[in-house]
Amino acid sequence: MDYRTALTTCTYCGCGCNFYLEVLDGQIIDTIPCKTSPVNEGKLCVKGWNVHEFVQSPNRLTRPLLRKNGAFEEASWDEALDFTASKLREIKDNCGGNSVGFLSSAKATNEENYLFQKLARAALGTNNIDHCARL
Amino acid sequence: MTNSVAELENSACIFVIGSNTTSSHPLVATRIFRAKQKGAKLIVADPRKIQLALMADTYVRQNLGTDVALINGIMHVILDRGWQDQGFIEERTEGFETVKEKVRSYTPEKVSGITGIPEEDIVKIAEDFGTAQTASIVYCMGITQHVTGVDNVKSLANLAMLTGNVGKESTGVNPLRGQNNVQGACDMGGLPNVYPGYQAVNMLDNQKKFESIWGTDLSDQVGRTVSDMLGGLSDGSLKALYVMGENPMLSDPDTAHVEKALKAAELLVVQDIFFTPTAELAHVVLPGSSFAEKDGTFTNTERRVMRVRKAIEPVGDSRPDWQIIQEISNRLGYSMDYDSPEAILKEIAEVTPSYSGITYERLEGEGLQWPCPDEGHPGTKFLHKDAFARGKGLFHAIDFKPPAESVDANYPFWLTTGRIHVHYHTGTMTRNSPTLHSEVPEGSLEINPGDAGQLGIREGDEVEVSSRRGKIRTKTVLTERVKEGLVFMPFHFVESNANALTNPALDPIAKIPELKVCAVRVEKAA
Ligand code: SF4
């Protein structure tokens, strides 16, 4: 049996509670609140206690999907990425970078948010980037 | 937040307005409970009688969208009784006279007429807040999701400055960020007008700096906001939309309009961990990985940057979002070559002054609160200690303006929306969590028993709720939490989507839609 824990930060609300995810043989089995966290001092709310459930939900998306003749079909990463990039490039070349918009995520990490706005600004040349914090 | 969560528990007075803290930010509520135990005065202003109201020293139920009037009224009484902090006003602020002049006419009598709050309660709030050694303001989307959202926030800043409750421990104006990394998304430049660290895109120095670090030409034109992008898709000026980890089909107002806009896109790319209603409309869906499957950082509501650590391998064939973005950028011919999130954070620190002193190594332990300008800096517990970012704090004289939409004979009820404790935002994650989903598996409409009686509606009845934009069906809950004339719906449920009803009217500056106020009709379903 391979047991390990990972100290991390809750993905739900802006409190940012810290907890350990307990991992047994590659599966998260439980959550332990971090007692030394200055934010939650060993406590969690009901969402934090159950945070691992959605991660391993059978409903997770596990393969890229491409719409073909109106219906979704599973695709390889190469196919999905090539399609996305070539369509973006075509639209940029024909109508300019400002005809593309980006919606960033308040659930993604800082690093991912940084890269996403860099993609918009540096690769597409547009400042059309926003997120749903107003909502 | 200008101050830290832990400081709340030593505050002598806490004013909670437009935040259902126990449901939406439970671990902030814990600090409020502790402050109360230590003798703090608790003031709660909320149209719904939320859990925190039950333990408040003063609870008031303002009419929807009348916050500016309430706050002006409180300031009127404070000035009338001389409870303001004259020293702070003179040393640290400017524009005080204009506000003094403005609030002169906001007598308790007039304010009571607008807000529906008894005059003596307005005076009591002014006394508790105005005479406290330290007073903190806590607010959330109940303040910002209005056409007067910016006015509301500025009014709260006025109140804090008037009483000298800024730049000190256990005081401040403290917005609770709705989603876990909203703070970080803003800090990282996920906004149309600023680069990371709130550096304006239309200032030449900033543009030059980023052009040299990123090695490419950049646009000096401010970009489009979410609502403007949706409008652009509808009118054809925007051709493509790339959505990462958001679900505008449920989170945005006036769903019918959003759907029309998204369907008009020549290319809709959705990157998410679940097949959301927004993904259903996409041309391509890219499976990202959840927070448990990758390294990185989040920044919480008190500006604390904390580590996210990988616990398990990406589920299925999903990939961490940073890798997906990098792959697409490289295919577009703009090279990105980061070998880890840590390498990305190094670049963030290089370009973002408030994050300059942050490294993964330094984040071990408690994390760091920005501003953290260099590697020797301990981080910043509360802001504006000796000066405001602009030097002096600026007062804004603000008048009350009514909400964009009003009730009438056809739509006689006021509707407001919010969260419930076991669910989160559009439900994408919580409804895929069996424990949470089984607690509250479906949406509902809260209605006062008096109103329900008039309409012949009983607890659990199926009703039709319609606004000027849409119609949905849901079940009723009869409760005194809402007063007569007001109904409430959570917005987590796609089958009874509250945002099919809400009003997309925007705050003119912040472009926040007025999700918290609209007019509806309620009828027993046939
Ligand atoms: S455990 Fe609860 S209070 Fe803490 S961050 Fe998660 S959702 Fe928020």
XYZ file of C-alpha atoms and ligand atoms in Angstrom:
669
model
C 0.000 0.000 0.000
C 1.225 3.428 -0.912
C -0.018 6.098 1.510
C 0.908 9.746 1.239
C -0.523 13.174 2.009
C -0.368 16.446 0.120
C -0.804 19.777 1.890
C -2.870 22.035 -0.317
C -5.430 24.871 -0.448
C -9.200 24.514 -0.830
C -10.594 25.196 -4.290
C -14.062 26.352 -3.261
C -14.342 29.728 -1.555
C -12.066 32.692 -0.976
C -11.237 31.741 2.628
C -8.481 29.507 1.281
C -8.413 26.850 3.999
C -5.439 24.511 4.054
C -5.760 20.747 4.355
C -3.964 17.504 3.617
C -5.381 15.268 0.937
C -4.848 11.664 2.018
C -3.897 9.465 -0.897
C -3.962 5.675 -0.816
C -2.732 3.866 -3.912
C -3.396 6.868 -6.140
C -6.905 7.529 -4.801
C -7.788 10.435 -2.528
C -9.561 8.868 0.427
C -10.029 11.771 2.811
C -9.243 15.329 3.874
C -7.478 16.373 7.094
C -7.641 20.045 8.069
C -4.285 21.683 8.695
C -3.981 22.732 12.330
C -1.148 25.195 11.764
C -2.907 27.081 8.968
C -3.384 30.734 9.932
C -6.626 30.754 7.976
C -8.570 27.751 9.225
C -6.622 26.611 12.332
C -7.681 22.991 11.972
C -11.277 23.613 10.937
C -13.109 23.122 7.649
C -16.634 23.633 6.409
C -18.747 20.870 4.856
C -17.498 21.726 1.366
C -13.868 21.426 2.414
C -14.427 18.109 4.208
C -15.848 16.612 1.021
C -13.650 18.361 -1.496
C -12.108 15.128 -2.792
C -15.459 13.756 -3.952
C -15.839 15.893 -7.064
C -12.216 15.327 -8.029
C -12.848 11.622 -8.501
C -16.391 11.911 -9.811
C -17.199 9.496 -12.657
C -18.579 12.534 -14.479
C -15.145 14.101 -14.947
C -14.163 14.919 -18.494
C -11.347 12.563 -19.364
C -10.880 12.945 -23.119
C -10.846 15.923 -25.488
C -14.076 16.265 -27.466
C -14.473 17.621 -30.968
C -17.762 18.524 -32.583
C -18.105 16.709 -35.883
C -21.275 17.085 -37.952
C -23.067 18.513 -34.966
C -22.197 15.796 -32.436
C -19.278 15.438 -30.051
C -16.691 12.768 -30.679
C -13.709 11.862 -28.554
C -10.471 13.070 -30.042
C -6.768 12.724 -29.371
C -4.976 15.625 -27.731
C -3.055 16.352 -30.904
C -6.220 16.520 -32.934
C -8.002 18.761 -30.420
C -5.050 21.102 -29.937
C -4.317 21.319 -33.662
C -7.941 22.092 -34.385
C -8.094 24.804 -31.684
C -4.852 26.444 -32.721
C -5.564 26.361 -36.440
C -9.041 27.865 -36.005
C -7.643 30.566 -33.714
C -4.935 31.363 -36.213
C -7.373 31.476 -39.109
C -9.641 33.891 -37.220
C -6.691 36.016 -36.165
C -5.344 36.183 -39.722
C -8.726 37.023 -41.236
C -10.269 39.294 -38.627
C -7.458 40.302 -36.260
C -6.586 39.271 -32.719
C -9.286 41.535 -31.309
C -11.937 39.242 -32.742
C -10.958 36.626 -30.152
C -12.011 36.769 -26.490
C -10.720 34.905 -23.445
C -12.549 34.079 -20.214
C -10.178 33.194 -17.456
C -10.967 31.236 -14.336
C -11.208 32.190 -10.701
C -10.689 28.488 -9.944
C -7.493 28.030 -11.904
C -4.135 28.667 -10.231
C -2.229 31.938 -10.413
C 0.261 30.335 -12.759
C -2.514 29.245 -15.130
C -4.215 32.610 -15.018
C -0.914 34.256 -15.797
C -0.289 32.015 -18.805
C -3.828 32.439 -20.086
C -3.622 36.240 -20.175
C -0.181 35.945 -21.713
C -1.682 33.721 -24.422
C -4.319 36.394 -25.135
C -1.929 39.335 -25.030
C 1.283 37.958 -26.479
C 0.089 35.195 -28.827
C -3.150 36.790 -30.070
C -2.254 40.438 -29.482
C -5.517 41.290 -27.739
C -6.486 42.548 -24.290
C -9.876 40.825 -24.601
C -9.399 38.883 -21.392
C -11.720 38.894 -18.428
C -12.978 36.510 -15.788
C -16.232 35.972 -13.958
C -15.354 37.665 -10.655
C -18.192 40.072 -11.134
C -20.569 37.142 -11.053
C -9.527 42.692 1.928
C -7.588 45.626 3.301
C -7.104 43.595 6.495
C -6.647 39.937 7.408
C -9.268 37.378 8.341
C -7.686 36.688 11.742
C -7.830 40.385 12.681
C -11.615 40.269 12.622
C -11.768 38.447 15.896
C -10.242 41.396 17.761
C -12.467 43.999 16.201
C -14.740 45.906 18.605
C -17.490 46.252 16.019
C -18.183 44.299 12.827
C -20.593 45.560 10.204
C -21.629 42.781 7.804
C -23.516 43.988 4.749
C -24.502 41.967 1.670
C -22.618 38.871 2.805
C -24.245 35.635 3.915
C -20.988 34.784 5.630
C -21.982 31.537 7.340
C -23.030 30.041 3.987
C -20.538 31.527 1.593
C -17.426 32.025 3.772
C -17.859 29.717 6.775
C -14.326 30.116 8.080
C -14.625 33.900 8.081
C -17.878 33.514 9.988
C -15.924 31.569 12.626
C -13.871 34.692 13.329
C -17.008 36.781 13.585
C -18.423 34.316 16.162
C -15.204 34.618 18.165
C -15.248 38.419 18.039
C -18.798 38.318 19.308
C -17.736 36.086 22.200
C -15.054 38.617 23.036
C -17.718 41.324 23.266
C -17.731 42.851 19.797
C -20.885 44.566 18.585
C -22.257 42.863 15.490
C -24.316 44.771 12.933
C -25.928 42.857 10.063
C -27.712 44.491 7.134
C -29.262 42.043 4.677
C -32.589 41.808 2.871
C -32.754 38.149 4.003
C -32.760 37.175 7.639
C -29.573 35.139 7.298
C -28.093 33.005 10.074
C -25.734 35.765 11.202
C -28.739 38.044 11.723
C -29.891 35.807 14.557
C -26.868 36.700 16.682
C -26.521 40.346 15.662
C -26.844 43.209 18.137
C -28.618 45.093 15.394
C -30.137 43.402 12.365
C -31.723 45.487 9.650
C -33.506 44.406 6.520
C -32.978 47.036 3.847
C -35.097 47.128 0.716
C -33.181 45.689 -2.245
C -30.711 48.108 -3.772
C -30.914 50.834 -1.105
C -27.446 50.420 0.427
C -26.141 53.868 -0.535
C -29.061 55.507 1.253
C -28.453 53.391 4.356
C -24.740 54.193 4.487
C -25.341 57.913 3.869
C -27.876 57.833 6.693
C -25.364 56.232 9.058
C -22.791 58.893 8.133
C -25.393 61.610 8.650
C -25.962 60.491 12.238
C -22.222 60.059 12.939
C -21.543 63.637 11.796
C -24.587 64.956 13.592
C -23.337 63.483 16.892
C -19.663 64.276 16.289
C -18.522 60.611 16.300
C -16.248 61.066 13.253
C -12.435 60.762 13.567
C -11.493 64.360 12.781
C -7.753 63.759 13.161
C -7.760 60.927 10.607
C -9.923 62.931 8.224
C -7.570 65.909 8.330
C -4.297 64.007 8.099
C -5.119 61.153 5.770
C -8.004 62.131 3.493
C -9.386 64.719 1.108
C -12.832 65.577 -0.212
C -14.469 65.302 3.209
C -16.462 68.529 2.843
C -18.288 67.272 -0.252
C -19.446 64.144 1.568
C -20.442 66.130 4.635
C -22.538 68.343 2.388
C -24.034 65.370 0.547
C -25.156 63.379 3.579
C -26.724 66.412 5.277
C -30.034 65.677 3.595
C -29.924 61.937 4.429
C -31.766 62.244 7.712
C -32.863 59.075 9.502
C -36.417 59.934 8.542
C -35.680 60.174 4.827
C -33.423 57.089 4.884
C -36.020 55.100 6.737
C -38.485 55.930 3.963
C -36.116 54.634 1.256
C -34.701 51.575 3.019
C -37.641 50.445 5.114
C -35.367 50.419 8.203
C -36.697 51.964 11.433
C -35.065 55.301 12.284
C -33.865 54.154 15.683
C -31.951 51.258 14.092
C -30.072 53.653 11.816
C -29.067 55.698 14.872
C -28.057 52.540 16.773
C -25.812 51.373 13.905
C -24.202 54.811 13.707
C -23.523 54.744 17.434
C -22.106 51.198 17.556
C -19.937 51.729 14.503
C -19.007 55.359 15.125
C -17.958 54.979 18.744
C -16.097 51.650 18.517
C -12.331 51.599 19.142
C -11.893 49.478 16.030
C -14.596 48.720 13.496
C -14.454 46.400 10.475
C -16.700 46.312 7.439
C -17.297 42.935 5.766
C -19.155 42.724 2.460
C -19.695 40.428 -0.499
C -21.665 40.209 -3.733
C -24.785 41.634 -2.047
C -22.970 44.955 -2.285
C -21.306 44.638 -5.678
C -23.885 42.942 -7.922
C -25.914 46.092 -8.474
C -26.043 48.827 -11.071
C -24.780 50.962 -8.178
C -22.112 48.415 -7.154
C -19.237 50.879 -7.385
C -21.276 53.526 -5.531
C -21.971 50.989 -2.785
C -18.296 50.133 -2.367
C -17.249 53.790 -2.366
C -19.895 54.532 0.254
C -18.452 51.844 2.522
C -14.983 53.324 2.014
C -16.418 56.733 2.988
C -17.811 55.261 6.197
C -14.494 53.613 7.091
C -12.483 56.784 6.447
C -14.979 58.970 8.264
C -14.456 56.936 11.420
C -10.698 56.394 10.951
C -11.148 52.669 10.455
C -8.511 52.161 7.770
C -4.803 51.321 7.984
C -5.087 49.912 11.498
C -5.271 46.408 12.889
C -8.827 44.958 13.117
C -10.472 47.594 10.921
C -10.863 48.081 7.199
C -13.093 47.533 4.220
C -13.121 43.829 3.629
C -14.695 42.328 0.519
C -14.990 38.547 0.758
C -13.995 37.128 -2.572
C -16.661 34.799 -3.897
C -14.488 32.239 -5.618
C -11.331 30.802 -4.238
C -8.914 32.460 -6.617
C -10.725 35.576 -7.804
C -8.079 37.595 -6.061
C -5.328 35.742 -7.897
C -7.109 35.893 -11.272
C -7.272 39.696 -10.913
C -3.703 39.944 -9.606
C -2.505 37.953 -12.627
C -4.072 40.367 -15.118
C -7.195 38.387 -15.964
C -8.764 41.770 -16.695
C -9.120 43.703 -19.950
C -7.398 46.879 -18.764
C -4.376 45.715 -16.777
C -1.325 43.482 -16.986
C -0.399 41.393 -13.923
C -0.117 43.525 -10.791
C -2.738 46.052 -12.010
C -0.330 47.723 -14.446
C -2.489 49.587 -16.990
C -2.271 48.275 -20.566
C -2.686 51.755 -22.009
C 0.383 53.232 -20.343
C 3.373 53.261 -22.634
C 5.924 52.375 -19.925
C 4.008 49.245 -18.989
C 3.531 48.239 -22.602
C 7.266 48.638 -23.284
C 8.173 46.655 -20.176
C 5.965 43.694 -21.118
C 6.977 43.884 -24.775
C 10.597 43.518 -23.800
C 10.035 40.675 -21.317
C 7.586 38.784 -23.517
C 9.511 39.549 -26.702
C 6.578 40.587 -28.867
C 4.400 43.582 -29.806
C 1.423 44.216 -27.546
C -1.832 46.134 -27.893
C -2.348 49.391 -26.006
C -6.088 49.155 -26.501
C -8.167 48.231 -23.426
C -9.975 44.959 -24.122
C -13.559 43.827 -23.673
C -15.289 42.745 -20.470
C -17.302 39.493 -20.233
C -20.608 41.148 -21.015
C -19.067 43.121 -23.830
C -17.585 39.937 -25.310
C -20.991 38.261 -25.236
C -22.443 41.302 -26.975
C -19.620 41.087 -29.520
C -20.438 37.464 -30.317
C -24.061 38.436 -30.930
C -23.227 41.334 -33.230
C -20.428 39.487 -35.015
C -17.549 41.736 -33.934
C -16.141 38.868 -31.863
C -15.640 35.564 -33.681
C -14.101 33.267 -31.107
C -14.286 32.748 -27.363
C -11.935 30.602 -25.313
C -13.410 29.817 -21.896
C -11.222 28.282 -19.201
C -12.988 26.898 -16.128
C -16.045 29.132 -16.237
C -19.683 28.438 -16.909
C -21.349 31.608 -18.182
C -24.449 29.620 -19.150
C -25.306 29.461 -15.449
C -23.349 32.276 -13.856
C -24.345 35.130 -16.138
C -27.611 37.049 -16.114
C -30.256 36.522 -18.765
C -29.327 32.994 -19.852
C -31.348 33.172 -23.081
C -29.175 36.041 -24.247
C -25.955 34.252 -23.221
C -26.954 31.116 -25.102
C -27.696 33.087 -28.244
C -24.308 34.793 -28.014
C -22.355 31.566 -27.456
C -24.160 29.826 -30.296
C -23.198 32.667 -32.631
C -19.467 32.052 -32.064
C -17.496 30.786 -35.027
C -15.258 29.045 -32.498
C -16.100 28.265 -28.877
C -13.326 26.533 -26.941
C -14.216 25.272 -23.463
C -11.564 23.956 -21.122
C -13.064 22.478 -17.953
C -13.087 19.485 -15.646
C -16.802 18.744 -16.197
C -19.139 18.784 -19.170
C -20.924 22.010 -18.224
C -23.920 23.587 -19.995
C -21.384 25.969 -21.556
C -19.295 23.031 -22.818
C -22.398 21.597 -24.484
C -22.296 24.528 -26.901
C -18.560 24.289 -27.669
C -16.791 23.257 -30.868
C -13.970 21.752 -28.903
C -13.809 20.690 -25.250
C -10.425 20.352 -23.552
C -10.330 18.359 -20.285
C -8.309 20.255 -17.675
C -7.147 18.841 -14.351
C -8.508 19.719 -10.933
C -6.559 21.434 -8.167
C -5.681 18.044 -6.669
C -3.770 17.005 -9.764
C -1.303 19.848 -10.147
C 1.098 22.236 -8.462
C 0.545 25.949 -8.256
C -0.650 28.761 -6.005
C -3.965 30.359 -5.031
C -4.375 33.819 -3.486
C -7.142 34.021 -0.914
C -9.426 36.876 0.017
C -6.860 38.371 2.422
C -4.194 38.474 -0.328
C -2.418 35.420 1.073
C -0.593 33.456 -1.613
C -0.620 29.748 -0.731
C 0.604 26.549 -2.312
C -1.527 24.074 -4.214
C 0.189 20.697 -4.324
C -0.303 17.739 -6.579
C -1.864 14.791 -4.725
C -2.751 12.450 -7.583
C -2.061 12.029 -11.293
C -4.429 13.831 -13.703
C -7.717 11.921 -13.943
C -8.132 10.003 -17.214
C -6.471 11.731 -20.112
C -6.966 15.209 -18.615
C -4.049 17.633 -18.478
C -3.109 20.488 -16.162
C -4.426 23.723 -17.652
C -1.003 25.361 -17.835
C 0.206 22.583 -20.117
C -2.800 22.946 -22.403
C -2.303 26.712 -22.713
C 1.366 26.218 -23.459
C 0.619 23.649 -26.185
C -1.812 26.011 -27.871
C 0.539 28.959 -27.663
C 3.340 26.954 -29.226
C 1.066 25.833 -32.030
C 0.154 29.478 -32.636
C 3.831 30.244 -33.085
C 4.354 32.068 -29.804
C 6.777 29.906 -27.910
C 6.212 28.976 -24.264
C 8.641 26.653 -22.601
C 7.953 26.294 -18.878
C 8.915 23.018 -17.290
C 6.787 23.532 -14.181
C 4.383 25.925 -12.459
C 7.335 27.050 -10.368
C 9.048 28.352 -13.491
C 5.895 30.341 -14.274
C 5.840 31.836 -10.773
C 9.432 33.005 -11.289
C 8.282 35.011 -14.286
C 5.279 36.323 -12.357
C 7.600 37.594 -9.628
C 9.754 39.253 -12.260
C 6.913 41.244 -13.847
C 4.606 41.854 -10.845
C 5.976 44.250 -8.202
C 3.577 43.095 -5.454
C 4.648 39.440 -5.992
C 8.377 40.114 -6.464
C 9.426 38.575 -3.177
C 7.350 35.412 -3.580
C 9.006 32.065 -4.304
C 7.796 28.492 -3.772
C 10.416 28.093 -1.106
C 9.151 31.105 0.845
C 5.558 29.881 0.584
C 6.297 26.816 2.715
C 4.351 27.190 5.955
C 1.807 29.987 6.136
C 2.180 31.524 2.689
C 2.753 35.247 2.115
C 0.361 38.189 1.901
C 1.099 40.635 -0.922
C 2.420 43.304 -1.319
C 5.673 41.408 -0.916
C 8.114 43.489 -2.955
C 11.400 41.650 -2.286
C 12.752 38.393 -0.923
C 13.464 39.894 2.481
C 9.929 41.274 2.867
C 7.632 39.491 5.357
C 4.419 40.260 3.431
C 1.676 42.709 4.367
C -0.989 41.981 6.948
C -3.090 45.094 6.378
C -3.022 47.780 3.705
C -2.864 51.591 3.836
C -0.933 51.686 7.115
C 0.634 55.120 6.753
C -0.714 56.220 3.403
C -3.136 55.166 0.693
C -1.824 53.988 -2.662
C -2.715 57.393 -4.112
C -1.424 59.306 -1.073
C -4.535 60.729 0.569
C -7.775 58.768 0.839
C -10.415 60.314 -1.361
C -14.017 60.733 -0.184
C -16.740 60.429 -2.828
C -20.058 62.212 -2.419
C -22.684 59.764 -3.643
C -26.438 59.959 -4.078
C -28.864 57.065 -3.784
C -30.108 55.723 -7.119
C -32.863 53.109 -7.350
C -32.267 49.675 -8.963
C -32.511 49.355 -12.754
C -35.764 47.430 -12.621
C -38.788 47.849 -10.423
C -41.806 45.779 -9.443
C -45.162 46.512 -11.068
C -48.578 44.882 -11.416
C -47.251 42.180 -13.778
C -44.071 41.450 -11.845
C -44.986 42.243 -8.249
C -42.162 40.469 -6.359
C -38.560 41.511 -5.813
C -36.167 38.597 -6.507
C -32.691 38.312 -5.064
C -30.220 35.438 -5.522
C -27.396 33.846 -3.560
C -25.628 30.728 -2.386
C -26.546 27.981 0.038
C -24.042 26.376 2.355
C -23.420 23.011 0.697
C -23.186 24.350 -2.829
C -20.802 26.511 -4.722
C -21.367 28.802 -7.665
C -22.871 26.998 -10.662
C -22.805 23.661 -8.863
C -20.331 22.112 -11.319
C -18.200 20.760 -8.477
C -20.590 20.465 -5.526
C -23.314 18.734 -7.490
C -20.737 16.145 -8.505
C -19.972 15.521 -4.851
C -22.477 12.902 -3.596
C -22.334 14.043 0.033
C -23.014 17.676 -0.791
C -25.524 16.996 -3.526
C -27.644 14.741 -1.339
C -27.918 17.476 1.320
C -29.694 19.834 -1.058
C -30.370 18.091 -4.369
C -32.570 20.727 -5.967
C -33.263 24.427 -6.229
C -36.093 26.263 -4.526
C -37.800 29.586 -4.125
C -38.014 31.134 -0.666
C -41.261 33.025 -0.147
C -42.872 34.586 2.897
C -45.791 32.533 4.301
C -48.044 35.598 4.059
C -47.437 35.979 0.325
C -47.709 32.237 -0.196
C -51.094 32.233 1.544
C -52.366 34.962 -0.795
C -51.271 32.953 -3.828
C -52.628 29.678 -2.459
C -49.154 28.159 -2.384
C -48.071 25.602 0.194
C -44.622 24.395 1.228
C -43.093 22.250 -1.508
C -45.544 23.298 -4.207
C -44.217 23.597 -7.721
C -44.325 27.206 -8.952
C -43.563 29.112 -12.108
C -41.370 32.145 -11.664
C -41.138 34.599 -14.537
C -39.337 37.861 -15.131
C -39.225 40.187 -18.124
C -36.539 37.850 -19.563
C -37.459 34.275 -18.821
C -39.458 31.695 -16.950
C -38.449 28.749 -14.760
C -40.115 26.161 -12.514
C -39.058 25.337 -9.005
C -40.334 24.269 -5.594
C -41.259 26.625 -2.790
C -39.938 26.944 0.716
C -42.148 29.037 3.026
C -39.983 31.060 5.373
C -39.816 34.273 7.336
C -36.220 34.649 6.162
C -37.677 36.780 3.397
C -40.136 39.537 4.145
C -43.371 39.965 2.252
C -42.831 41.125 -1.305
C -39.356 39.556 -1.534
C -38.405 36.112 -2.875
C -35.008 34.405 -2.987
C -33.438 31.712 -5.163
C -30.028 30.039 -5.062
C -28.297 30.014 -8.455
C -26.563 26.614 -8.355
C -29.188 24.597 -10.202
C -29.450 24.238 -13.961
C -33.003 22.785 -13.830
C -34.293 25.872 -12.057
C -31.819 28.416 -13.287
C -32.204 31.684 -11.370
C -30.135 33.501 -13.959
C -32.759 32.851 -16.609
C -34.614 35.561 -14.692
C -31.970 38.045 -13.541
C -31.307 41.437 -15.029
C -28.151 42.021 -17.119
C -28.248 45.802 -16.470
C -24.669 46.832 -15.647
C -22.884 49.087 -13.249
C -21.545 51.774 -15.612
C -17.985 51.544 -14.277
C -17.343 48.023 -12.993
C -19.695 46.412 -15.566
C -21.131 44.164 -12.872
C -24.640 42.986 -13.681
C -27.428 43.607 -11.207
C -27.846 39.942 -10.252
C -29.183 40.835 -6.829
C -32.322 42.707 -7.872
C -35.053 42.032 -10.401
C -38.839 41.934 -10.570
C -40.697 38.618 -10.947
C -44.123 37.046 -10.937
C -44.818 33.855 -8.972
C -47.654 31.508 -9.941
C -48.668 28.069 -8.847
C -47.655 25.683 -11.619
C -50.511 24.148 -13.520
S -13.180 24.586 3.572
Fe -15.062 25.754 3.347
S -14.567 27.751 4.237
Fe -12.626 26.718 3.851
S -12.013 27.440 1.805
Fe -13.091 25.505 1.544
S -15.200 26.144 1.135
Fe -14.176 27.907 2.044
